[in-house]
Coordinates of N, CA and C and ligand atoms in Angstrom, one line a residue:
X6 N 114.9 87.0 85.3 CA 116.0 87.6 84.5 C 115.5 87.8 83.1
X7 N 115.7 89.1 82.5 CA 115.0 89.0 81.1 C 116.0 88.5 80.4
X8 N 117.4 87.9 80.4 CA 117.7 86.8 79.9 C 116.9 85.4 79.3
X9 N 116.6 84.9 80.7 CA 115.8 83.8 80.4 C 114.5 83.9 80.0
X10 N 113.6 85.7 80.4 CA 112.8 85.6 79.8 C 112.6 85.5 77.8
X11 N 113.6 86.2 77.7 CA 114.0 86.4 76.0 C 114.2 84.3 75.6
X12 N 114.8 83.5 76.4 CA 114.9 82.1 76.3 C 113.7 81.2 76.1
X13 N 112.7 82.1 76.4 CA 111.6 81.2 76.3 C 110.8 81.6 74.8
X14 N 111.1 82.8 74.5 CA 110.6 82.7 73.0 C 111.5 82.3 72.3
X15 N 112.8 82.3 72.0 CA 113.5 82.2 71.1 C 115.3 81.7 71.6
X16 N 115.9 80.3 70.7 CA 116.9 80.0 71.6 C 118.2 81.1 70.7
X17 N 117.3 82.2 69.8 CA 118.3 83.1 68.6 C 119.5 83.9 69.9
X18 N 120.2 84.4 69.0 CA 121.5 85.6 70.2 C 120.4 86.9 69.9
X19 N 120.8 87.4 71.2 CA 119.9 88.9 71.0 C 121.2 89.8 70.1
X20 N 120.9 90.1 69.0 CA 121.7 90.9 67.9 C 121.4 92.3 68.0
X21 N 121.0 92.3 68.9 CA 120.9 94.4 68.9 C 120.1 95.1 70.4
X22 N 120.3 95.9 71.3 CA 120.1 96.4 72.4 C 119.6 97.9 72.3
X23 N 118.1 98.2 72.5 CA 118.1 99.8 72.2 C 117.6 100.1 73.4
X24 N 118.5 101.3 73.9 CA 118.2 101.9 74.8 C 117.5 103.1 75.2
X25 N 116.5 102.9 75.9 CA 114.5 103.5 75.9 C 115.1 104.8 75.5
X26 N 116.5 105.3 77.1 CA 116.6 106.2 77.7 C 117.7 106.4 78.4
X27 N 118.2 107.5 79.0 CA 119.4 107.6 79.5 C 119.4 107.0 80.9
X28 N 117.7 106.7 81.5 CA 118.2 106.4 83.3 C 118.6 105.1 83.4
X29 N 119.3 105.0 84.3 CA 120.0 104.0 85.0 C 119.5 102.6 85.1
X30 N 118.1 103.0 85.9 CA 116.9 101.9 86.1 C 116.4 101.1 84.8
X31 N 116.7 102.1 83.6 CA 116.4 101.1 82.3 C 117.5 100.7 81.6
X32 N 118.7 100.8 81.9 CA 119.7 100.3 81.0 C 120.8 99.8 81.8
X33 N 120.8 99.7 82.8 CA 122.0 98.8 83.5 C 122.3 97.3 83.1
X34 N 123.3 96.8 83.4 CA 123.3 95.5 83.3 C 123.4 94.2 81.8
X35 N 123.6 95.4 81.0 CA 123.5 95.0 79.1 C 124.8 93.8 79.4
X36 N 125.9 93.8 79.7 CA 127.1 93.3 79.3 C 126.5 91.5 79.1
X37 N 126.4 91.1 79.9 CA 125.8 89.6 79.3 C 125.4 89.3 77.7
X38 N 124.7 91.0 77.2 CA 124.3 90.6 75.9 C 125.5 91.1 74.7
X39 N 126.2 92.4 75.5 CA 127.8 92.4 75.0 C 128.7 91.4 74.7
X40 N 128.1 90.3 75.8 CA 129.5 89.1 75.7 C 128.9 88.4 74.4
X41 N 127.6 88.5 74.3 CA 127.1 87.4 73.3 C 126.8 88.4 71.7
X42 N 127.9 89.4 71.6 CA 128.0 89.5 70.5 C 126.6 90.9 69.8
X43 N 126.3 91.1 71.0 CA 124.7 92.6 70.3 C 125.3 93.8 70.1
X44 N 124.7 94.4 69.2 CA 125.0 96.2 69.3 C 124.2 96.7 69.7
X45 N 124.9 97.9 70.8 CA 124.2 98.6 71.6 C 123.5 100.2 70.6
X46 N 122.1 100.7 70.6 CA 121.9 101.5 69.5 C 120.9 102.8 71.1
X47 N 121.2 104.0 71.0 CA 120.2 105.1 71.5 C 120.9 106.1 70.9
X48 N 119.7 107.1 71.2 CA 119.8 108.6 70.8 C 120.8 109.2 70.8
X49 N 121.7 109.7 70.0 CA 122.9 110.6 70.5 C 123.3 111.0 71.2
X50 N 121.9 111.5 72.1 CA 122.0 112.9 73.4 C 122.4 111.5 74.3
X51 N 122.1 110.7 74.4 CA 122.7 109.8 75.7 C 123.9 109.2 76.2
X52 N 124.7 110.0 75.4 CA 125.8 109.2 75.3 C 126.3 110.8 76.3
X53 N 126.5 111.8 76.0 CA 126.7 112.6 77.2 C 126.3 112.4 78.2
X54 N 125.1 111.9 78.9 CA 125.1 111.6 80.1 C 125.5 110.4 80.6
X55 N 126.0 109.2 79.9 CA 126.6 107.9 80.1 C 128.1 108.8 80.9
X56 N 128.9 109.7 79.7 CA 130.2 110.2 80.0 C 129.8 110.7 81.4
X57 N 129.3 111.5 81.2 CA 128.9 113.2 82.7 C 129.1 111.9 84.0
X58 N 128.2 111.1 84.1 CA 128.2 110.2 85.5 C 128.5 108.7 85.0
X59 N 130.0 108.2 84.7 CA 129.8 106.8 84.4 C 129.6 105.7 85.1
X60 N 128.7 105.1 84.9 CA 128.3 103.7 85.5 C 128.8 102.3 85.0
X61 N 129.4 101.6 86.0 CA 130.3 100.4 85.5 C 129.1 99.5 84.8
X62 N 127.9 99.9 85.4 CA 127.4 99.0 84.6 C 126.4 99.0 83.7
X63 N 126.7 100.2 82.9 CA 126.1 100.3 81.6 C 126.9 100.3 80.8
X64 N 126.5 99.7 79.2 CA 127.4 99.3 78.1 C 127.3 100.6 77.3
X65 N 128.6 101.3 76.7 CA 128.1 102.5 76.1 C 127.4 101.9 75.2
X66 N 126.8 103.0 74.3 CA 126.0 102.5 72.6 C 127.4 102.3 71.9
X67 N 127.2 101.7 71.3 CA 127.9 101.2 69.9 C 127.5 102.0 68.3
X68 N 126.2 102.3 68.3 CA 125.6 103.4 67.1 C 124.4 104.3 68.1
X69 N 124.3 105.0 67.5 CA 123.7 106.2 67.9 C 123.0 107.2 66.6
X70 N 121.8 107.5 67.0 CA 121.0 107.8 65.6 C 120.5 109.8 65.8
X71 N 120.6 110.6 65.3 CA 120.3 111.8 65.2 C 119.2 111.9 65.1
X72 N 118.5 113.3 64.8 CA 117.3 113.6 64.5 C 116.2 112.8 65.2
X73 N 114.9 112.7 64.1 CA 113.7 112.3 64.6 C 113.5 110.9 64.5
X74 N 114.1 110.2 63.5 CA 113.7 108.9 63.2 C 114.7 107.9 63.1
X75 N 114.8 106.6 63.1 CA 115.6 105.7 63.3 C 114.9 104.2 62.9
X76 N 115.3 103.7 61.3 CA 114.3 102.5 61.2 C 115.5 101.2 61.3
X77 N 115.2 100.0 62.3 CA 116.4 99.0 62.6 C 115.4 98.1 62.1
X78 N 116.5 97.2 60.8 CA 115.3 96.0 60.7 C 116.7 94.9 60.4
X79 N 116.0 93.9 60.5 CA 116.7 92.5 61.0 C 115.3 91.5 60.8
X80 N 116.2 90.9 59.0 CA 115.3 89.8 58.7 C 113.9 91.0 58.2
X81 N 112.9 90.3 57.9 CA 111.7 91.1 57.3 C 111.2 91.8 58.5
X82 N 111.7 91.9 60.1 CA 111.1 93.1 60.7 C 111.7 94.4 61.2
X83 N 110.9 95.1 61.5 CA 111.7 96.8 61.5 C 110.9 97.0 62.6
X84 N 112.4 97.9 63.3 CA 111.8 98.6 64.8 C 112.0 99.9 64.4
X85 N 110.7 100.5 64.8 CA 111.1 102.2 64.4 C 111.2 102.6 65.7
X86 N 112.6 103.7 65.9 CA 112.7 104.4 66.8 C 112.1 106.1 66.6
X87 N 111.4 106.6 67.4 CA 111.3 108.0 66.9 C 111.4 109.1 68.6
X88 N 112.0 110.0 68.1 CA 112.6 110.7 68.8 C 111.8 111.8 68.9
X89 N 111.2 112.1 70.1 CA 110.4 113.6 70.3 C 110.5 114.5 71.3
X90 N 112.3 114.7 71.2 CA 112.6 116.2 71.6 C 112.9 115.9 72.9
X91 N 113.1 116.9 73.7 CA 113.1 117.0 75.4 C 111.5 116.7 76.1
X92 N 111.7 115.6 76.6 CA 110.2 115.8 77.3 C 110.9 114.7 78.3
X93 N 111.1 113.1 78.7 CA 111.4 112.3 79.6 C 113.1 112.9 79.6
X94 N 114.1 112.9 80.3 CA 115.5 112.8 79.6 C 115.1 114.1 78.7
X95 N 116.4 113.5 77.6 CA 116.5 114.4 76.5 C 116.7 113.0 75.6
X96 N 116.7 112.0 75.5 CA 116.8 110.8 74.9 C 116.5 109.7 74.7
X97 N 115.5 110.2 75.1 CA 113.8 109.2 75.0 C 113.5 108.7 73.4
X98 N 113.9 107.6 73.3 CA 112.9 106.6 72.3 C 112.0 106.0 72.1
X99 N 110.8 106.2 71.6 CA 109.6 105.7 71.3 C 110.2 104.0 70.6
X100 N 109.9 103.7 70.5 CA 110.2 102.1 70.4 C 108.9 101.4 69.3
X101 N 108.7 101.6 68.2 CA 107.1 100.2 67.5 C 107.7 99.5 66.2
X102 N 107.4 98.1 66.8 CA 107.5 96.9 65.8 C 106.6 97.0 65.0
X103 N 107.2 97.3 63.6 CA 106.1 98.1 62.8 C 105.0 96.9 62.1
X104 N 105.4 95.9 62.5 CA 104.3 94.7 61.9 C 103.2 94.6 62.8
X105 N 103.1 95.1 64.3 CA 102.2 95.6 65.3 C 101.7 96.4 65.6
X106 N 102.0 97.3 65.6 CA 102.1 99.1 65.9 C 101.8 99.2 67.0
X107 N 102.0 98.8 67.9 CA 102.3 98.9 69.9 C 103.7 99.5 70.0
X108 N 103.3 100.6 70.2 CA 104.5 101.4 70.5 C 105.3 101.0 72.2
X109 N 106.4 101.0 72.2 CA 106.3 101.0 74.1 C 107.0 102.2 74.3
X110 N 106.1 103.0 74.9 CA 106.1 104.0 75.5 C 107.2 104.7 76.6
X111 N 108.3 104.4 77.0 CA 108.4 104.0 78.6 C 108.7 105.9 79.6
X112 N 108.1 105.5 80.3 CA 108.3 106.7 82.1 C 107.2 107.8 81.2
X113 N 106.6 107.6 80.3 CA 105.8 108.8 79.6 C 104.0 108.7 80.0
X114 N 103.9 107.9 80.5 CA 102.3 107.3 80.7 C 102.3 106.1 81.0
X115 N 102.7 105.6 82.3 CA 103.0 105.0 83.5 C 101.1 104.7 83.7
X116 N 100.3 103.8 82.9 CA 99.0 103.5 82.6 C 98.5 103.8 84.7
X117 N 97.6 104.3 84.5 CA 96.9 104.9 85.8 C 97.4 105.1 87.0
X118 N 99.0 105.7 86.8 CA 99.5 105.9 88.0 C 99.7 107.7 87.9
X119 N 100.0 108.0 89.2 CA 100.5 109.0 89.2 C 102.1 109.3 88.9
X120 N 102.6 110.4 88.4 CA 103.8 110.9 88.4 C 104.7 110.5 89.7
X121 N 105.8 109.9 89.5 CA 106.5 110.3 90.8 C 106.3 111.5 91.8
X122 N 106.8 111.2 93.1 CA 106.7 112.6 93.9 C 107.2 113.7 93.2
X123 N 108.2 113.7 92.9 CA 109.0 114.8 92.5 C 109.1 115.1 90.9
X124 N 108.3 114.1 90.4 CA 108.6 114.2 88.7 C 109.6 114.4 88.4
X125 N 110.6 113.0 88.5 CA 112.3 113.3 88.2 C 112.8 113.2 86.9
X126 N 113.6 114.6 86.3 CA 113.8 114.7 85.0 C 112.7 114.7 84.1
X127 N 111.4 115.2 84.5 CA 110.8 115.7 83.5 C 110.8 117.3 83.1
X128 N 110.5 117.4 82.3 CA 109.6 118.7 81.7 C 108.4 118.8 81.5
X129 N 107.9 119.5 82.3 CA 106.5 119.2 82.5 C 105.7 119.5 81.0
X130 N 105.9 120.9 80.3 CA 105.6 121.6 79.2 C 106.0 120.8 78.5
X131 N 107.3 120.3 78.2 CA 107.3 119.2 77.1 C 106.8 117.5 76.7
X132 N 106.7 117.2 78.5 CA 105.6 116.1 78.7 C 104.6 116.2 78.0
X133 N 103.8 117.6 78.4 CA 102.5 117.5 77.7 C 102.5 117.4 76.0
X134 N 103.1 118.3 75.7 CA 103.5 118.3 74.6 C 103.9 117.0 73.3
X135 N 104.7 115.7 74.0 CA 105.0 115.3 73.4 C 103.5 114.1 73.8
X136 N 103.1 114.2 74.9 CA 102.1 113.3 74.8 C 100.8 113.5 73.7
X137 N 100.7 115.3 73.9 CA 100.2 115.3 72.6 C 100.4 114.7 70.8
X138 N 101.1 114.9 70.9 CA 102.0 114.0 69.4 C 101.6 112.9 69.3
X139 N 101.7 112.1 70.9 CA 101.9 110.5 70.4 C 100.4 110.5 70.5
X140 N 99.4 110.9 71.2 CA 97.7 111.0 71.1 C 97.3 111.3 69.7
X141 N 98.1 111.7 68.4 CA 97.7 112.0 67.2 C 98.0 111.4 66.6
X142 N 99.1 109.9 67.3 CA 99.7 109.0 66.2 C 98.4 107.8 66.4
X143 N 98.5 107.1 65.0 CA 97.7 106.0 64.8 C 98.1 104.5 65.2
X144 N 97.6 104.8 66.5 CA 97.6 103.5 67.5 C 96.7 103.4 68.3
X145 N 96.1 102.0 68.8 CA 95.3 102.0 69.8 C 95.9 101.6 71.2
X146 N 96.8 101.1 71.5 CA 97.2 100.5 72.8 C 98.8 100.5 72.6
X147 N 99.2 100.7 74.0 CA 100.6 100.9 73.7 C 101.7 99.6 75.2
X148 N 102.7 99.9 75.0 CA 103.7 99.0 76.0 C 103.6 100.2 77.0
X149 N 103.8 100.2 78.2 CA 104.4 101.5 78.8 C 105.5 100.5 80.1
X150 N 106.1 101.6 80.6 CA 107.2 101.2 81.2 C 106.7 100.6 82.7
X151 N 107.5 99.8 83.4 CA 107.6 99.8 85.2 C 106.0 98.8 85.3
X152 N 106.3 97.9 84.8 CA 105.2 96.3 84.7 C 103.7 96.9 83.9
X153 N 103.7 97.4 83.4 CA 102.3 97.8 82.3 C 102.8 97.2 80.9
X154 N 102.1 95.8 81.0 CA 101.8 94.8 79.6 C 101.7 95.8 78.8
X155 N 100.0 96.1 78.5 CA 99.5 96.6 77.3 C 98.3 97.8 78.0
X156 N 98.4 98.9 77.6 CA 97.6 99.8 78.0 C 97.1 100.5 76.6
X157 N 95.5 100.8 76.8 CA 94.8 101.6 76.1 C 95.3 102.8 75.7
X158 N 95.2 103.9 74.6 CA 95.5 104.9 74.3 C 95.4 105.8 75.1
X159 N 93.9 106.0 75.6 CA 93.5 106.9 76.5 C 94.3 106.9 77.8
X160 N 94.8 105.9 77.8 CA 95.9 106.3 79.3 C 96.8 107.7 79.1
X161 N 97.3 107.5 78.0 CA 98.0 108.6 77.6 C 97.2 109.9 77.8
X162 N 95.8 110.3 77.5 CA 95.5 111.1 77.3 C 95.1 111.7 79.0
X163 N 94.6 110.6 79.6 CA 94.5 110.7 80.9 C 95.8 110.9 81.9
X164 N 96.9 111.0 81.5 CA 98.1 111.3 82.0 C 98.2 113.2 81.6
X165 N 97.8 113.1 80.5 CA 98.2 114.5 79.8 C 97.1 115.2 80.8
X166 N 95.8 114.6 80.6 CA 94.9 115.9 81.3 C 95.3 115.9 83.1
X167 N 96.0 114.8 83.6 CA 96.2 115.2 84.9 C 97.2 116.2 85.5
X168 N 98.6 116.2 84.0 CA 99.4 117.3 84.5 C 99.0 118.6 83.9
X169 N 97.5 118.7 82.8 CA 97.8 120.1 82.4 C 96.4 120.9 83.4
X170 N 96.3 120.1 84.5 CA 95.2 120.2 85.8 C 95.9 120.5 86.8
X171 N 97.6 119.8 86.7 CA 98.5 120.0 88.1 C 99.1 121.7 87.5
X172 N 99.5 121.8 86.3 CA 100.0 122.7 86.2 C 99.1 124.0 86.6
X173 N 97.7 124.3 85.5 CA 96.8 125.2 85.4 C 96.5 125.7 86.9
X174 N 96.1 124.5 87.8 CA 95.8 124.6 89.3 C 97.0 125.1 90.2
X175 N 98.0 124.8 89.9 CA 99.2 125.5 90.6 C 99.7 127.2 90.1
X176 N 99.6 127.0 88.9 CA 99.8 128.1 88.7 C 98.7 129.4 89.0
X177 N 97.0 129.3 89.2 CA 96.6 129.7 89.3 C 96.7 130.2 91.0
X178 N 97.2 129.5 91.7 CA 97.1 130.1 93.2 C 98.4 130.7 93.0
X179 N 99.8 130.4 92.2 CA 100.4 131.3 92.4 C 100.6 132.8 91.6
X180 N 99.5 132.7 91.1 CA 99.2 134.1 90.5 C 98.5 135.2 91.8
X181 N 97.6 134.1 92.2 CA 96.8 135.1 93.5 C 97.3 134.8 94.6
X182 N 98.4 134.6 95.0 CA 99.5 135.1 96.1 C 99.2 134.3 96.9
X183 N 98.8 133.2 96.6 CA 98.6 132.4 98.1 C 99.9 131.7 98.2
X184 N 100.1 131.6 99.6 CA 101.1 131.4 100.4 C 101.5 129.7 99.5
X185 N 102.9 129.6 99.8 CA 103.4 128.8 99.3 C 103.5 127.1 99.8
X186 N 102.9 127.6 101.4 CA 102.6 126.9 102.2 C 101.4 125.8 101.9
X187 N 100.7 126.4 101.7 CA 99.4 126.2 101.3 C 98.5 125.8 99.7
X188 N 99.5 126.2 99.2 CA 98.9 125.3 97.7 C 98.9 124.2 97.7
X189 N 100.1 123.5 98.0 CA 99.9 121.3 98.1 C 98.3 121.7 98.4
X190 N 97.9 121.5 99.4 CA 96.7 121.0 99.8 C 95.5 121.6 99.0
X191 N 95.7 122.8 98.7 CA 94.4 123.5 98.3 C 94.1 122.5 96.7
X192 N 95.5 122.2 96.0 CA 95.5 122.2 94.5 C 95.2 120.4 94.7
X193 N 95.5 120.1 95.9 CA 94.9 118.8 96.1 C 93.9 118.2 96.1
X194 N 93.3 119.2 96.9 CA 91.7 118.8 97.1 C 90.9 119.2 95.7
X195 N 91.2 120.1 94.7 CA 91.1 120.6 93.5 C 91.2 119.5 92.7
X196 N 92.1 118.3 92.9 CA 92.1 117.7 91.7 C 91.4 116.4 91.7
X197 N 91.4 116.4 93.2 CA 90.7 115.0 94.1 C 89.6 113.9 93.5
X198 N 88.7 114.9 92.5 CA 87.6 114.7 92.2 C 87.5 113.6 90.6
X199 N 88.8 114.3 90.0 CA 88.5 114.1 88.7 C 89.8 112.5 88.6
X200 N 90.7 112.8 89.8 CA 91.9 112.1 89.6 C 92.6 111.5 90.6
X201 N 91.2 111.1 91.7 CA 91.8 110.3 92.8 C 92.2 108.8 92.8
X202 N 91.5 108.4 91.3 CA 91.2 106.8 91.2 C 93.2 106.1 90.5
X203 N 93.6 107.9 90.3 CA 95.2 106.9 90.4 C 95.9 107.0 90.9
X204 N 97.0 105.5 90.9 CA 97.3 104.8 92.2 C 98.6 106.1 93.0
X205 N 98.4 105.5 93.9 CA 99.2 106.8 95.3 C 98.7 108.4 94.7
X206 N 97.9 109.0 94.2 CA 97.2 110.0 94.6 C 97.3 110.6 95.5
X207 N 96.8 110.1 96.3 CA 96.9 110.5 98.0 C 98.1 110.9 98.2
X208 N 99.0 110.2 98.2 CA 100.1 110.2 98.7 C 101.5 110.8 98.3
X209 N 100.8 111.3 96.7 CA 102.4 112.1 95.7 C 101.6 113.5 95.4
X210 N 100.4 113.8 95.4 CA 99.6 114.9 94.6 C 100.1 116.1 95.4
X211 N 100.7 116.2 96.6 CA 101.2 117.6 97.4 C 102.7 117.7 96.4
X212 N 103.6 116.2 96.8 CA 104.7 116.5 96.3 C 104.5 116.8 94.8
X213 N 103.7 116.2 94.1 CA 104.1 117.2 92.4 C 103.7 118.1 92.5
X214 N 102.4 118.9 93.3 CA 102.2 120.1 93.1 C 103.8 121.2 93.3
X215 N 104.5 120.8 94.6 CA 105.9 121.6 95.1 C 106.9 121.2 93.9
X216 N 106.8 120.4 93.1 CA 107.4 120.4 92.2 C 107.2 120.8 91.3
X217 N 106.0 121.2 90.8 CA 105.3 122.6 90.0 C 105.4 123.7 90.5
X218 N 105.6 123.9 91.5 CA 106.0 125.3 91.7 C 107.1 126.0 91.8
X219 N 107.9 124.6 92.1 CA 109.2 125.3 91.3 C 109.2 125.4 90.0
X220 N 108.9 124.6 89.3 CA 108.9 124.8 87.9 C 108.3 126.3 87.2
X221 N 106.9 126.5 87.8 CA 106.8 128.1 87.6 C 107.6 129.3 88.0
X222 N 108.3 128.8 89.1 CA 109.5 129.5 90.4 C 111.2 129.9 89.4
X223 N 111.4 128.8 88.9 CA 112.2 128.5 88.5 C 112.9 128.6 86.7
X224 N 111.6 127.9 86.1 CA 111.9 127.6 84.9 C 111.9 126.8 84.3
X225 N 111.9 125.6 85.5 CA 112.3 124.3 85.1 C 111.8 123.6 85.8
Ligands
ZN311 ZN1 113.3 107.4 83.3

């Protein structure tokens, strides 16, 4: 329980709750720290999708921050939140304890894994995009989401070059007409070489390609 995990550093009340992001998987279950008195703080844009599909058990935010930046400090330390646009959600915050500069990252560079099958709720173009940004911020190692401690920079960068490989490679057979049928595999064995060594590879690299292809298909 990260209750009790929080118990072992400190016997203080958790005084504030920021939420990464709009999914489910990362913010459910706050009210324990509602009973004990925290304020709930994310992006603006998340509070529409809290309303759009409500879940009993997410705590709405309490404050909510606009724009790009967001500095919360309590006692001599500051958490900077910064905000970069549509790319995970639409309400993705970067998260760094600015006495550390370990940013946590989270669902943006998942350290040597692959994309989900279906790369759910991303933007592919603005993925890359925003990964670019954070590759130009001054940091060496970052938090990232779904049990990754501490991961090198370069994970980032190695995330970025594998979708602008899924995209380029997808889009290139759908320029030269090849059957729709047949791209998973062709853009698979295409990537096999450079980007087999991350984990389920094998086993998701068809499904994101069909999920790129709608995105070229589509728009989105
Ligand atoms: Zn997510």
């Amino acid at each position: 329980m990260l209750r009790d995990e929080i118990r072992k550093i400190t016997p203080l009340p958790v005084k504030y709750v920021v939420y990464s992001h709009e999914h489910w998987d990362h913010v459910s279950g706050g009210q324990l720290f509602k009973d004990e008195g925290a304020v709930f703080i994310s992006h603006e844009n998340c509070v529409a999708h809290f309303k759009d599909l409500p879940n009993p058990d997410i705590v709405l935010p309490d404050q909510t921050y606009s724009g790009e930046h967001y500095d919360l400090t309590l006692g001599n330390r500051t958490l900077q939140l910064r905000y970069y646009g549509h790319n995970h959600g639409d309400c993705l915050s970067v998260m760094t304890p600015a006495h550390v500069n370990v940013p946590f990252i989270v669902d943006l560079g998942t350290a040597g894994g692959m994309p989900l099958p279906f790369i759910p709720d991303y933007s592919l173009h603005h993925w890359v995009r925003t990964l670019r940004e954070l590759e130009a911020e001054p940091f060496d190692s970052y938090v990232g989401g779904h049990g990754i401690p501490v991961a090198p920079k370069s994970r980032l960068t190695e995330r970025r070059q594998y979708l602008e490989a899924l995209m380029s490679e997808t889009k290139r057979e759908l320029d030269a007409g090849t059957g729709l049928e047949d791209i998973p595999d062709i853009v698979a064995t295409r990537l096999t070489a450079r980007f087999k060594h991350l984990r389920n590879f094998e086993l998701w690299v068809r499904d994101n390609v069909r999920r790129t292809i709608t995105y070229y298909g589509m728009g989105w």
